[in-house]
Short mmCIF file of C-alpha atoms in Angstrom, two decimals:
data_model
loop_
_atom_site.label_atom_id
_atom_site.label_comp_id
_atom_site.label_asym_id
_atom_site.label_seq_id
_atom_site.Cartn_x
_atom_site.Cartn_y
_atom_site.Cartn_z
CA UNK A 1 303.99 -56.65 226.06
CA UNK A 2 305.56 -58.08 230.02
CA UNK A 3 304.19 -59.55 232.31
CA UNK A 4 301.78 -57.73 234.98
CA UNK A 5 302.65 -55.61 237.85
CA UNK A 6 299.90 -57.86 239.80
CA UNK A 7 300.32 -60.49 238.77
CA UNK A 8 303.31 -61.38 240.45
CA UNK A 9 303.56 -63.66 243.40
CA UNK A 10 305.32 -61.87 247.36
CA UNK A 11 307.99 -59.40 247.33
CA UNK A 12 305.09 -57.61 248.77
CA UNK A 13 308.18 -55.30 251.71
CA UNK A 14 309.28 -54.77 247.28
CA UNK A 15 306.66 -54.14 246.26
CA UNK A 16 305.19 -51.64 248.36
CA UNK A 17 308.63 -49.80 248.36
CA UNK A 18 309.07 -49.02 245.16
CA UNK A 19 304.91 -47.74 244.79
CA UNK A 20 306.20 -45.82 247.53
CA UNK A 21 309.13 -43.97 245.76
CA UNK A 22 306.66 -43.33 243.18
CA UNK A 23 304.45 -41.81 244.87
CA UNK A 24 306.82 -39.41 246.22
CA UNK A 25 310.12 -39.48 244.69
CA UNK A 26 311.92 -36.65 247.09
CA UNK A 27 311.71 -40.90 249.53
CA UNK A 28 315.95 -41.55 247.23
CA UNK A 29 315.37 -44.69 246.08
CA UNK A 30 314.94 -48.77 246.82
CA UNK A 31 318.20 -51.03 248.17
CA UNK A 32 317.31 -54.49 247.36
CA UNK A 33 319.07 -57.06 249.52
CA UNK A 34 319.50 -60.52 248.87
CA UNK A 35 319.91 -63.52 246.52
CA UNK A 36 319.66 -63.07 243.19
CA UNK A 37 316.73 -64.97 240.55
CA UNK A 38 314.17 -63.55 242.28
CA UNK A 39 312.25 -61.43 239.64
CA UNK A 40 314.34 -58.04 240.94
CA UNK A 41 314.33 -57.31 237.57
CA UNK A 42 310.58 -58.84 236.40
CA UNK A 43 309.68 -56.18 239.07
CA UNK A 44 310.88 -53.00 238.23
CA UNK A 45 309.77 -53.86 234.39
CA UNK A 46 306.00 -54.54 235.12
CA UNK A 47 305.60 -51.75 237.14
CA UNK A 48 307.47 -49.16 234.72
CA UNK A 49 305.13 -50.45 232.37
CA UNK A 50 301.91 -50.43 234.50
CA UNK A 51 302.63 -47.08 235.18
CA UNK A 52 303.99 -46.49 231.59
CA UNK A 53 307.82 -44.51 232.68
CA UNK A 54 310.94 -45.04 231.88
CA UNK A 55 312.98 -47.76 232.31
CA UNK A 56 317.31 -47.45 232.00
CA UNK A 57 319.19 -50.57 233.10
CA UNK A 58 322.60 -49.06 234.15
CA UNK A 59 325.26 -51.59 233.76
CA UNK A 60 328.17 -51.67 236.15
CA UNK A 61 330.99 -50.85 233.88
CA UNK A 62 329.12 -48.28 231.51
CA UNK A 63 331.48 -46.03 231.10
CA UNK A 64 331.52 -41.97 232.77
CA UNK A 65 330.11 -40.72 228.82
CA UNK A 66 327.09 -43.66 228.78
CA UNK A 67 325.65 -42.55 231.92
CA UNK A 68 326.23 -38.58 231.37
CA UNK A 69 326.02 -38.17 228.27
CA UNK A 70 328.48 -36.82 225.25
CA UNK A 71 329.05 -34.62 222.05
CA UNK A 72 327.18 -36.03 219.53
CA UNK A 73 329.97 -37.04 217.13
CA UNK A 74 327.60 -36.69 214.33
CA UNK A 75 325.83 -33.03 214.63
CA UNK A 76 329.35 -31.81 213.84
CA UNK A 77 330.21 -33.37 211.44
CA UNK A 78 326.89 -33.31 208.81
CA UNK A 79 325.80 -30.47 210.26
CA UNK A 80 328.10 -27.80 211.87
CA UNK A 81 326.48 -27.49 215.55
CA UNK A 82 327.88 -27.94 218.80
CA UNK A 83 324.68 -30.17 220.24
CA UNK A 84 325.99 -31.80 224.24
CA UNK A 85 323.84 -35.70 223.17
CA UNK A 86 321.81 -37.19 226.97
CA UNK A 87 323.87 -40.56 228.14
CA UNK A 88 322.08 -42.60 230.23
CA UNK A 89 320.80 -40.33 233.31
CA UNK A 90 318.58 -37.88 231.00
CA UNK A 91 316.80 -41.18 229.30
CA UNK A 92 315.45 -41.81 232.68
CA UNK A 93 313.41 -39.09 232.76
CA UNK A 94 310.33 -40.14 235.54
CA UNK A 95 310.70 -43.36 235.18
CA UNK A 96 312.92 -45.78 237.07
CA UNK A 97 316.75 -46.13 236.99
CA UNK A 98 318.39 -49.41 237.50
CA UNK A 99 321.50 -51.02 238.87
CA UNK A 100 321.77 -54.62 239.98
CA UNK A 101 325.25 -55.31 241.99
CA UNK A 102 325.18 -51.86 242.66
CA UNK A 103 327.87 -52.88 245.46
CA UNK A 104 330.74 -53.57 242.25
CA UNK A 105 329.22 -50.09 240.40
CA UNK A 106 332.59 -47.83 240.49
CA UNK A 107 332.43 -44.98 243.54
CA UNK A 108 332.60 -42.15 240.98
CA UNK A 109 329.67 -42.46 238.97
CA UNK A 110 327.66 -43.82 242.15
CA UNK A 111 328.02 -40.57 243.40
CA UNK A 112 327.44 -38.54 239.95
CA UNK A 113 324.14 -41.07 240.63
CA UNK A 114 322.95 -40.47 244.01
CA UNK A 115 323.23 -36.60 243.53
CA UNK A 116 321.02 -36.85 240.38
CA UNK A 117 318.94 -38.03 241.92
CA UNK A 118 318.33 -36.25 244.27
CA UNK A 119 318.51 -32.91 243.49
CA UNK A 120 316.45 -34.28 240.03
CA UNK A 121 319.37 -32.69 237.75
CA UNK A 122 322.71 -32.54 236.61
CA UNK A 123 325.73 -31.29 234.50
CA UNK A 124 327.01 -32.66 231.54
CA UNK A 125 329.84 -30.73 230.63
CA UNK A 126 331.84 -31.84 227.67
CA UNK A 127 334.54 -30.01 225.42
CA UNK A 128 334.37 -26.71 226.96
CA UNK A 129 330.16 -26.61 226.49
CA UNK A 130 327.77 -27.19 229.80
CA UNK A 131 324.57 -28.33 229.46
CA UNK A 132 321.53 -28.57 232.76
CA UNK A 133 319.99 -31.52 232.79
CA UNK A 134 316.69 -33.24 234.37
CA UNK A 135 316.73 -36.05 235.34
CA UNK A 136 314.20 -36.88 237.47
CA UNK A 137 313.60 -40.46 239.08
CA UNK A 138 313.36 -43.53 241.32
CA UNK A 139 316.53 -45.54 241.82
CA UNK A 140 316.86 -49.02 242.79
CA UNK A 141 319.68 -50.89 243.20
CA UNK A 142 320.32 -54.40 244.11
CA UNK A 143 323.43 -56.71 246.12
CA UNK A 144 324.67 -59.68 247.38
CA UNK A 145 325.83 -59.36 250.15
CA UNK A 146 328.65 -62.14 249.84
CA UNK A 147 329.87 -60.44 246.70
CA UNK A 148 330.94 -56.73 248.64
CA UNK A 149 329.57 -54.34 251.14
CA UNK A 150 328.25 -51.31 250.03
CA UNK A 151 330.31 -48.57 252.36
CA UNK A 152 327.55 -47.29 254.86
CA UNK A 153 327.78 -43.43 254.21
CA UNK A 154 326.91 -45.73 250.79
CA UNK A 155 323.90 -47.59 251.83
CA UNK A 156 322.38 -43.97 253.63
CA UNK A 157 321.95 -42.35 250.57
CA UNK A 158 319.21 -45.15 249.69
CA UNK A 159 316.36 -43.77 251.22
CA UNK A 160 313.95 -47.72 251.64
CA UNK A 161 315.81 -50.69 251.26
CA UNK A 162 313.92 -54.32 251.44
CA UNK A 163 315.77 -57.92 252.11
CA UNK A 164 314.68 -59.66 249.67
CA UNK A 165 314.85 -63.94 250.21
CA UNK A 166 314.12 -66.65 247.72
CA UNK A 167 310.22 -67.54 248.80
CA UNK A 168 310.42 -70.98 250.43
CA UNK A 169 306.95 -71.41 250.94
CA UNK A 170 306.22 -74.42 248.13
CA UNK A 171 303.07 -73.76 247.21
CA UNK A 172 303.75 -70.03 246.34
CA UNK A 173 306.89 -70.85 244.44
CA UNK A 174 304.26 -73.14 242.34
CA UNK A 175 302.15 -70.78 241.85
CA UNK A 176 305.17 -68.81 240.27
CA UNK A 177 306.27 -71.32 237.68
CA UNK A 178 302.44 -72.01 236.68
CA UNK A 179 302.03 -67.40 235.96
CA UNK A 180 305.47 -67.84 234.46
CA UNK A 181 304.82 -70.50 232.68
CA UNK A 182 300.62 -68.84 231.59
CA UNK A 183 302.16 -65.91 230.07
CA UNK A 184 305.13 -67.23 228.25
CA UNK A 185 302.63 -69.04 225.88
CA UNK A 186 299.98 -66.34 225.47
CA UNK A 187 300.86 -62.66 227.09
CA UNK A 188 298.44 -61.73 226.25
CA UNK A 189 296.04 -63.94 226.84
CA UNK A 190 297.53 -63.18 230.94
CA UNK A 191 297.80 -59.87 231.05
CA UNK A 192 294.17 -59.96 230.00
CA UNK A 193 293.24 -61.40 233.22
CA UNK A 194 295.08 -58.81 235.39
CA UNK A 195 294.56 -55.64 233.81
CA UNK A 196 291.33 -54.51 235.52
CA UNK A 197 293.50 -55.06 238.46
CA UNK A 198 296.41 -52.96 236.70
CA UNK A 199 294.07 -50.33 235.87
CA UNK A 200 292.71 -50.18 239.53
CA UNK A 201 296.83 -49.64 240.83
CA UNK A 202 297.49 -47.22 238.78
CA UNK A 203 294.78 -45.14 239.08
CA UNK A 204 295.42 -46.10 242.55
CA UNK A 205 299.29 -44.36 242.75
CA UNK A 206 298.40 -40.98 240.23
CA UNK A 207 295.37 -40.67 243.23
CA UNK A 208 298.35 -40.36 245.77
CA UNK A 209 300.39 -38.57 244.17
CA UNK A 210 298.15 -36.06 243.38
CA UNK A 211 296.55 -35.99 247.70
CA UNK A 212 300.25 -36.44 248.66
CA UNK A 213 300.17 -32.77 249.63
CA UNK A 214 297.68 -33.19 251.44
CA UNK A 215 297.92 -35.74 253.99
CA UNK A 216 298.76 -34.04 257.29
CA UNK A 217 301.57 -35.39 260.10
CA UNK A 218 299.76 -35.66 263.34
CA UNK A 219 302.09 -33.83 266.65
CA UNK A 220 302.33 -36.71 268.42
CA UNK A 221 304.27 -38.30 265.22
CA UNK A 222 306.97 -35.70 265.38
CA UNK A 223 307.42 -36.82 268.88
CA UNK A 224 308.07 -40.59 268.00
CA UNK A 225 309.65 -40.44 264.60
CA UNK A 226 312.06 -38.64 266.09
CA UNK A 227 312.61 -40.73 269.19
CA UNK A 228 312.73 -43.43 267.07
CA UNK A 229 315.26 -42.10 265.92
CA UNK A 230 317.30 -41.75 268.99
CA UNK A 231 316.85 -45.55 270.32
CA UNK A 232 318.32 -46.98 267.12
CA UNK A 233 321.54 -44.80 267.16
CA UNK A 234 320.89 -42.66 263.52
CA UNK A 235 323.26 -40.90 262.35
CA UNK A 236 322.24 -37.44 260.60
CA UNK A 237 318.95 -36.21 260.90
CA UNK A 238 317.89 -37.89 257.07
CA UNK A 239 315.76 -40.98 258.36
CA UNK A 240 313.83 -38.53 260.99
CA UNK A 241 312.15 -37.25 257.92
CA UNK A 242 312.34 -39.89 255.57
CA UNK A 243 310.01 -42.20 258.01
CA UNK A 244 307.59 -39.08 257.96
CA UNK A 245 308.13 -38.52 254.39
CA UNK A 246 307.28 -43.19 254.04
CA UNK A 247 304.37 -42.34 256.60
CA UNK A 248 303.00 -39.53 254.31
CA UNK A 249 303.08 -41.48 251.40
CA UNK A 250 301.83 -44.56 252.82
CA UNK A 251 298.94 -42.74 254.46
CA UNK A 252 297.92 -41.16 251.05
CA UNK A 253 298.55 -44.42 249.37
CA UNK A 254 296.16 -46.17 251.71
CA UNK A 255 293.55 -42.56 251.39
CA UNK A 256 294.13 -41.98 254.42
CA UNK A 257 293.60 -37.92 255.51
CA UNK A 258 296.39 -37.51 257.52
CA UNK A 259 299.57 -39.91 259.70
CA UNK A 260 299.32 -41.58 263.51
CA UNK A 261 301.98 -43.32 265.11
CA UNK A 262 300.14 -46.57 263.24
CA UNK A 263 301.76 -45.60 259.91
CA UNK A 264 305.63 -45.45 260.85
CA UNK A 265 305.18 -48.28 262.67
CA UNK A 266 303.94 -49.93 259.58
CA UNK A 267 306.90 -47.92 257.18
CA UNK A 268 309.39 -48.14 259.73
CA UNK A 269 312.03 -51.62 258.96
CA UNK A 270 312.10 -49.91 254.99
CA UNK A 271 313.46 -46.63 256.47
CA UNK A 272 316.45 -48.25 259.48
CA UNK A 273 316.97 -51.45 258.15
CA UNK A 274 320.41 -49.75 256.74
CA UNK A 275 320.73 -47.25 259.02
CA UNK A 276 319.64 -48.86 262.68
CA UNK A 277 322.68 -48.95 264.76
CA UNK A 278 320.78 -50.97 267.72
CA UNK A 279 321.81 -54.82 268.67
CA UNK A 280 319.99 -57.04 268.05
CA UNK A 281 319.84 -57.98 271.29
CA UNK A 282 316.93 -56.94 273.63
CA UNK A 283 318.41 -54.49 276.63
CA UNK A 284 317.90 -55.69 279.85
CA UNK A 285 316.57 -53.30 282.27
CA UNK A 286 318.55 -49.67 283.79
CA UNK A 287 319.90 -51.74 286.72
CA UNK A 288 320.90 -55.19 285.48
CA UNK A 289 321.48 -52.64 282.84
CA UNK A 290 324.31 -51.28 284.91
CA UNK A 291 325.74 -53.40 287.28
CA UNK A 292 326.24 -55.62 284.51
CA UNK A 293 328.13 -52.85 282.41
CA UNK A 294 330.11 -53.04 285.87
CA UNK A 295 330.80 -56.17 285.73
CA UNK A 296 332.22 -57.16 281.92
CA UNK A 297 334.72 -54.18 283.27
CA UNK A 298 336.03 -55.12 285.84
CA UNK A 299 336.27 -58.30 284.31
CA UNK A 300 338.07 -56.73 281.29
CA UNK A 301 340.71 -54.41 283.64
CA UNK A 302 341.61 -58.23 285.21
CA UNK A 303 341.89 -60.32 282.08
CA UNK A 304 343.04 -57.45 279.52
CA UNK A 305 344.74 -55.43 280.79
CA UNK A 306 344.70 -52.23 278.10
CA UNK A 307 347.96 -51.19 276.18
CA UNK A 308 347.95 -47.55 275.06
CA UNK A 309 349.87 -47.65 271.77
CA UNK A 310 352.95 -47.04 271.76
CA UNK A 311 355.56 -45.79 269.06
CA UNK A 312 358.39 -48.96 267.79
CA UNK A 313 361.90 -47.76 268.29
CA UNK A 314 362.01 -47.33 264.34
CA UNK A 315 359.35 -45.15 263.61
CA UNK A 316 361.79 -43.69 260.83
CA UNK A 317 360.85 -45.75 258.29
CA UNK A 318 357.20 -44.51 257.90
CA UNK A 319 358.80 -41.42 255.73
CA UNK A 320 359.63 -43.66 252.94
CA UNK A 321 356.36 -47.14 253.71
CA UNK A 322 354.24 -46.30 250.78
CA UNK A 323 356.90 -44.82 247.98
CA UNK A 324 358.77 -46.70 246.31
CA UNK A 325 361.52 -44.49 246.03
CA UNK A 326 363.38 -41.25 247.29
CA UNK A 327 359.40 -39.65 246.51
CA UNK A 328 357.23 -38.52 248.86
CA UNK A 329 354.49 -41.20 249.24
CA UNK A 330 351.81 -38.29 247.87
CA UNK A 331 350.49 -39.72 244.47
CA UNK A 332 348.51 -36.54 243.07
CA UNK A 333 347.48 -38.84 240.18
CA UNK A 334 347.68 -40.47 236.52
CA UNK A 335 348.27 -38.70 233.36
CA UNK A 336 344.51 -40.60 230.91
CA UNK A 337 344.90 -39.78 227.61
CA UNK A 338 341.73 -38.55 226.08
CA UNK A 339 339.74 -38.49 222.70
CA UNK A 340 340.12 -34.13 222.45
CA UNK A 341 336.72 -34.87 219.66
CA UNK A 342 336.00 -31.22 219.23
CA UNK A 343 339.37 -30.51 218.29
CA UNK A 344 340.17 -33.59 216.48
CA UNK A 345 336.07 -33.43 214.85
CA UNK A 346 337.74 -28.91 214.14
CA UNK A 347 340.75 -29.80 212.43
CA UNK A 348 338.81 -32.87 210.11
CA UNK A 349 335.91 -30.11 208.67
CA UNK A 350 339.36 -27.59 208.28
CA UNK A 351 341.55 -30.11 206.50
CA UNK A 352 339.92 -32.46 205.45
CA UNK A 353 342.44 -34.79 206.67
CA UNK A 354 341.86 -36.91 209.55
CA UNK A 355 344.29 -36.98 212.62
CA UNK A 356 343.85 -37.44 216.00
CA UNK A 357 343.79 -35.39 218.86
CA UNK A 358 344.25 -36.09 222.56
CA UNK A 359 343.43 -33.82 225.91
CA UNK A 360 346.07 -34.89 229.43
CA UNK A 361 343.86 -34.86 232.24
CA UNK A 362 344.22 -35.04 235.79
CA UNK A 363 342.91 -39.00 236.92
CA UNK A 364 342.87 -37.94 240.87
CA UNK A 365 344.24 -41.34 242.86
CA UNK A 366 342.28 -41.83 246.18
CA UNK A 367 344.16 -43.96 249.14
CA UNK A 368 343.19 -47.14 250.66
CA UNK A 369 344.16 -48.64 253.60
CA UNK A 370 343.24 -51.27 254.68
CA UNK A 371 345.21 -52.42 258.11
CA UNK A 372 345.28 -55.73 259.87
CA UNK A 373 345.92 -55.95 263.43
CA UNK A 374 346.86 -59.46 264.99
CA UNK A 375 345.51 -58.94 268.47
CA UNK A 376 346.06 -63.02 269.02
CA UNK A 377 347.40 -64.65 272.50
CA UNK A 378 350.87 -64.59 271.49
CA UNK A 379 350.86 -61.02 270.77
CA UNK A 380 348.32 -60.33 273.81
CA UNK A 381 350.97 -61.83 275.75
CA UNK A 382 354.34 -60.10 274.36
CA UNK A 383 352.23 -56.84 274.81
CA UNK A 384 353.15 -56.17 270.86
CA UNK A 385 349.08 -55.19 270.85
CA UNK A 386 350.75 -51.94 272.07
CA UNK A 387 353.22 -51.34 269.20
CA UNK A 388 351.06 -53.02 266.49
CA UNK A 389 348.56 -50.03 267.74
CA UNK A 390 351.39 -47.26 267.48
CA UNK A 391 351.84 -48.81 263.91
CA UNK A 392 348.68 -47.53 262.86
CA UNK A 393 347.97 -44.17 264.79
CA UNK A 394 351.68 -42.86 262.98
CA UNK A 395 350.72 -43.94 259.36
CA UNK A 396 347.83 -42.12 259.94
CA UNK A 397 348.98 -39.63 261.14
CA UNK A 398 351.78 -39.73 258.08
CA UNK A 399 348.50 -39.76 255.83
CA UNK A 400 346.37 -36.92 257.15
CA UNK A 401 347.52 -34.33 254.71
CA UNK A 402 346.04 -37.41 250.82
CA UNK A 403 343.30 -38.27 249.95
CA UNK A 404 342.29 -41.77 252.53
CA UNK A 405 340.06 -43.62 253.41
CA UNK A 406 340.36 -47.17 255.50
CA UNK A 407 339.47 -50.14 257.14
CA UNK A 408 340.37 -52.55 259.72
CA UNK A 409 339.72 -55.65 260.70
CA UNK A 410 341.09 -57.01 263.70
CA UNK A 411 342.10 -60.56 264.25
CA UNK A 412 341.13 -62.72 267.36
CA UNK A 413 340.07 -65.21 268.61
CA UNK A 414 340.28 -67.73 265.19
CA UNK A 415 338.32 -64.71 264.11
CA UNK A 416 338.92 -62.05 260.54
CA UNK A 417 335.96 -59.42 262.74
CA UNK A 418 335.65 -56.37 260.40
CA UNK A 419 336.59 -53.51 262.91
CA UNK A 420 335.46 -50.72 260.18
CA UNK A 421 335.20 -50.35 256.52
CA UNK A 422 336.49 -47.45 254.43
CA UNK A 423 335.51 -44.14 256.12
CA UNK A 424 337.21 -41.59 256.05
CA UNK A 425 338.13 -39.74 259.14
CA UNK A 426 340.50 -41.32 260.98
CA UNK A 427 339.91 -40.21 264.18
CA UNK A 428 337.58 -43.49 264.50
CA UNK A 429 340.00 -45.74 263.55
CA UNK A 430 341.97 -43.92 266.10
CA UNK A 431 338.67 -44.86 268.95
CA UNK A 432 338.13 -48.97 267.70
CA UNK A 433 342.04 -49.03 268.33
CA UNK A 434 341.40 -48.81 272.37
CA UNK A 435 338.53 -50.94 271.82
CA UNK A 436 340.96 -54.09 270.43
CA UNK A 437 339.61 -57.28 271.94
CA UNK A 438 342.43 -59.44 272.61
CA UNK A 439 343.25 -63.17 272.62
CA UNK A 440 342.63 -66.75 270.83
CA UNK A 441 344.63 -67.90 267.39
CA UNK A 442 346.15 -66.02 263.88
CA UNK A 443 343.16 -66.32 261.57
CA UNK A 444 344.80 -65.01 258.75
CA UNK A 445 343.68 -67.10 255.57
CA UNK A 446 340.37 -65.55 256.85
CA UNK A 447 341.19 -62.35 256.64
CA UNK A 448 342.86 -62.58 253.43
CA UNK A 449 339.14 -62.85 252.49
CA UNK A 450 337.98 -59.83 254.57
CA UNK A 451 340.38 -58.38 252.42
CA UNK A 452 338.74 -59.45 249.89
CA UNK A 453 335.50 -58.80 250.73
CA UNK A 454 335.95 -54.46 251.04
CA UNK A 455 338.22 -54.59 248.26
CA UNK A 456 335.48 -55.55 246.07
CA UNK A 457 332.61 -52.82 247.43
CA UNK A 458 335.57 -49.94 247.10
CA UNK A 459 337.20 -49.31 244.05
CA UNK A 460 339.88 -46.70 245.00
CA UNK A 461 342.40 -46.58 242.75
CA UNK A 462 345.22 -47.41 245.85
CA UNK A 463 344.01 -50.46 248.22
CA UNK A 464 347.30 -50.24 250.20
CA UNK A 465 347.15 -53.54 253.05
CA UNK A 466 349.23 -53.64 255.68
CA UNK A 467 349.62 -56.58 258.15
CA UNK A 468 350.41 -56.30 261.52
CA UNK A 469 351.46 -59.62 263.01
CA UNK A 470 354.21 -62.60 264.91
CA UNK A 471 353.43 -64.60 261.63
CA UNK A 472 351.80 -67.63 264.59
CA UNK A 473 349.31 -68.02 262.89
CA UNK A 474 347.31 -71.14 262.77
CA UNK A 475 348.47 -74.17 262.93
CA UNK A 476 346.51 -76.29 260.86
CA UNK A 477 347.21 -73.35 257.87
CA UNK A 478 349.72 -73.67 255.97
CA UNK A 479 352.41 -71.50 254.75
CA UNK A 480 351.57 -72.49 251.17
CA UNK A 481 347.95 -72.07 252.21
CA UNK A 482 348.64 -68.78 253.46
CA UNK A 483 350.38 -67.34 250.90
CA UNK A 484 348.04 -69.57 247.52
CA UNK A 485 344.85 -67.62 249.38
CA UNK A 486 346.03 -64.39 249.66
CA UNK A 487 347.56 -64.51 245.78
CA UNK A 488 343.75 -65.02 244.84
CA UNK A 489 341.96 -63.40 246.89
CA UNK A 490 343.92 -59.61 246.57
CA UNK A 491 344.49 -59.38 243.45
CA UNK A 492 344.12 -55.83 244.22
CA UNK A 493 345.78 -54.72 246.59
CA UNK A 494 348.93 -51.94 244.62
CA UNK A 495 350.70 -53.08 247.83
CA UNK A 496 351.44 -55.18 251.03
CA UNK A 497 353.46 -54.09 253.68
CA UNK A 498 354.23 -56.59 256.78
CA UNK A 499 355.43 -55.39 260.30
CA UNK A 500 356.51 -58.39 261.17
CA UNK A 501 356.11 -57.99 265.79
CA UNK A 502 357.79 -61.39 266.32
CA UNK A 503 359.84 -61.47 269.19
CA UNK A 504 362.19 -63.18 271.49
CA UNK A 505 365.09 -65.39 271.32
CA UNK A 506 363.65 -67.80 268.79
CA UNK A 507 361.79 -67.14 265.98
CA UNK A 508 360.11 -68.45 263.99
CA UNK A 509 361.05 -65.30 260.82
CA UNK A 510 357.13 -66.39 258.39
CA UNK A 511 356.49 -62.90 258.61
CA UNK A 512 359.82 -62.43 256.86
CA UNK A 513 359.60 -65.94 254.57
CA UNK A 514 355.87 -64.40 253.71
CA UNK A 515 357.67 -60.84 252.46
CA UNK A 516 359.93 -62.59 249.92
CA UNK A 517 357.03 -65.07 248.86
CA UNK A 518 354.40 -61.68 248.03
CA UNK A 519 357.22 -59.81 247.55
CA UNK A 520 356.22 -57.75 250.52
CA UNK A 521 357.61 -54.04 251.96
CA UNK A 522 359.09 -56.28 255.74
CA UNK A 523 359.57 -53.71 258.84
CA UNK A 524 360.99 -55.80 260.88
CA UNK A 525 358.91 -53.28 264.61
CA UNK A 526 362.56 -52.87 267.45
CA UNK A 527 360.31 -52.97 271.02
#
């Protein structure tokens, strides 16, 4: 006996998003972003009980075999028959699949889950056998942004998203505690008090599912949704389609026969909150906006002349920057020994002698390069920002034929600004370099913390960190502070490369000293 869904206090937006996904599973799941301990798991379990659907909680450390399925060794040994046993994805069919801390889930498994959620099936291929497994489920993921962000490409794959906060209303918190204690004391009696509400909600959802395809869309809705997606600056057409579908599910839930703009407005935040690229500030009138834009451009041209990327004289060393010897820097993959279950059991049955047999697989290795560019006042003064841009541009060209993703962090005005996160398109990196701001102090310690956030949300096999700076860091940060911070937050970095842009007669040599302490590769840029 689980806590009744209708007895849960608060989290109305999350409840609505879950119910709409149950009415129309093609919406693509729900991403819950926010605090821990707010009853997310309880809410999903309660809904699975109400709708009599399976609930599967997928741990972030689950193996591929556990998620997708594997060869059934029991049948192979006892019955001498080859059968594939379904994994958690198959068990979640027609139910709920929940992943807590989804931002820490392996990228490969994430792609499998999202593909299965969108298509309603997946192919299980093991030991030469292949089987199509039906897997239609409501995919729910939750995450705390403080523990690492989810890549934008993955966020967009979730149909709806909600932001969950801890209840701050005293009366609501008291109500939560009282209901929980009453349920723990006598689950059956407590559930009986809400049984009628549970039955009514069940019937309401089932009726909405039956009526979904009968709902009509008014002409004004198409225009409104498309214009809304354009105004919010979303990429692609997925948001447009989801606005239509979600509004239709919302109308079915409220027993409406036609979708109007009113219904779209009621659900648009669920679709757009994790996709919108629109600024939170209200834009000024067109004339004023144009004047302000021209004024800012003029001020920028007067105060910060634009520095085109310049390739340093010692560019020859770029060819070996990620290599440890004479070999090329292309990492094709690493050999991974796994047990050949079919051959092992077959030999055991034939010879009555147990011996493990292995098969060699090549596990692909994706490279991830995180650039930290020092765009502080000292770099700007000596015009070394241009050389820093040149380094990034040249390195990107060298990596163009390799499976590589890029992140970009800028050190400016005593802050570490994350400009780009885990993007495979290097042209975007180049575009952001053109708009890079300059000035202020260099807070390299903050940048190492931002690197940690990026690494938590990206599980690539090889993460390389490139720091381009003159080493003139904030005076309040000691050398030992910088070293200890890097060692604590950047444990997952495979290789650290330091480009020293310090220029002048008197030099501090911090970058070179840092490279020796952290055992990093060191390059001195020659203007």
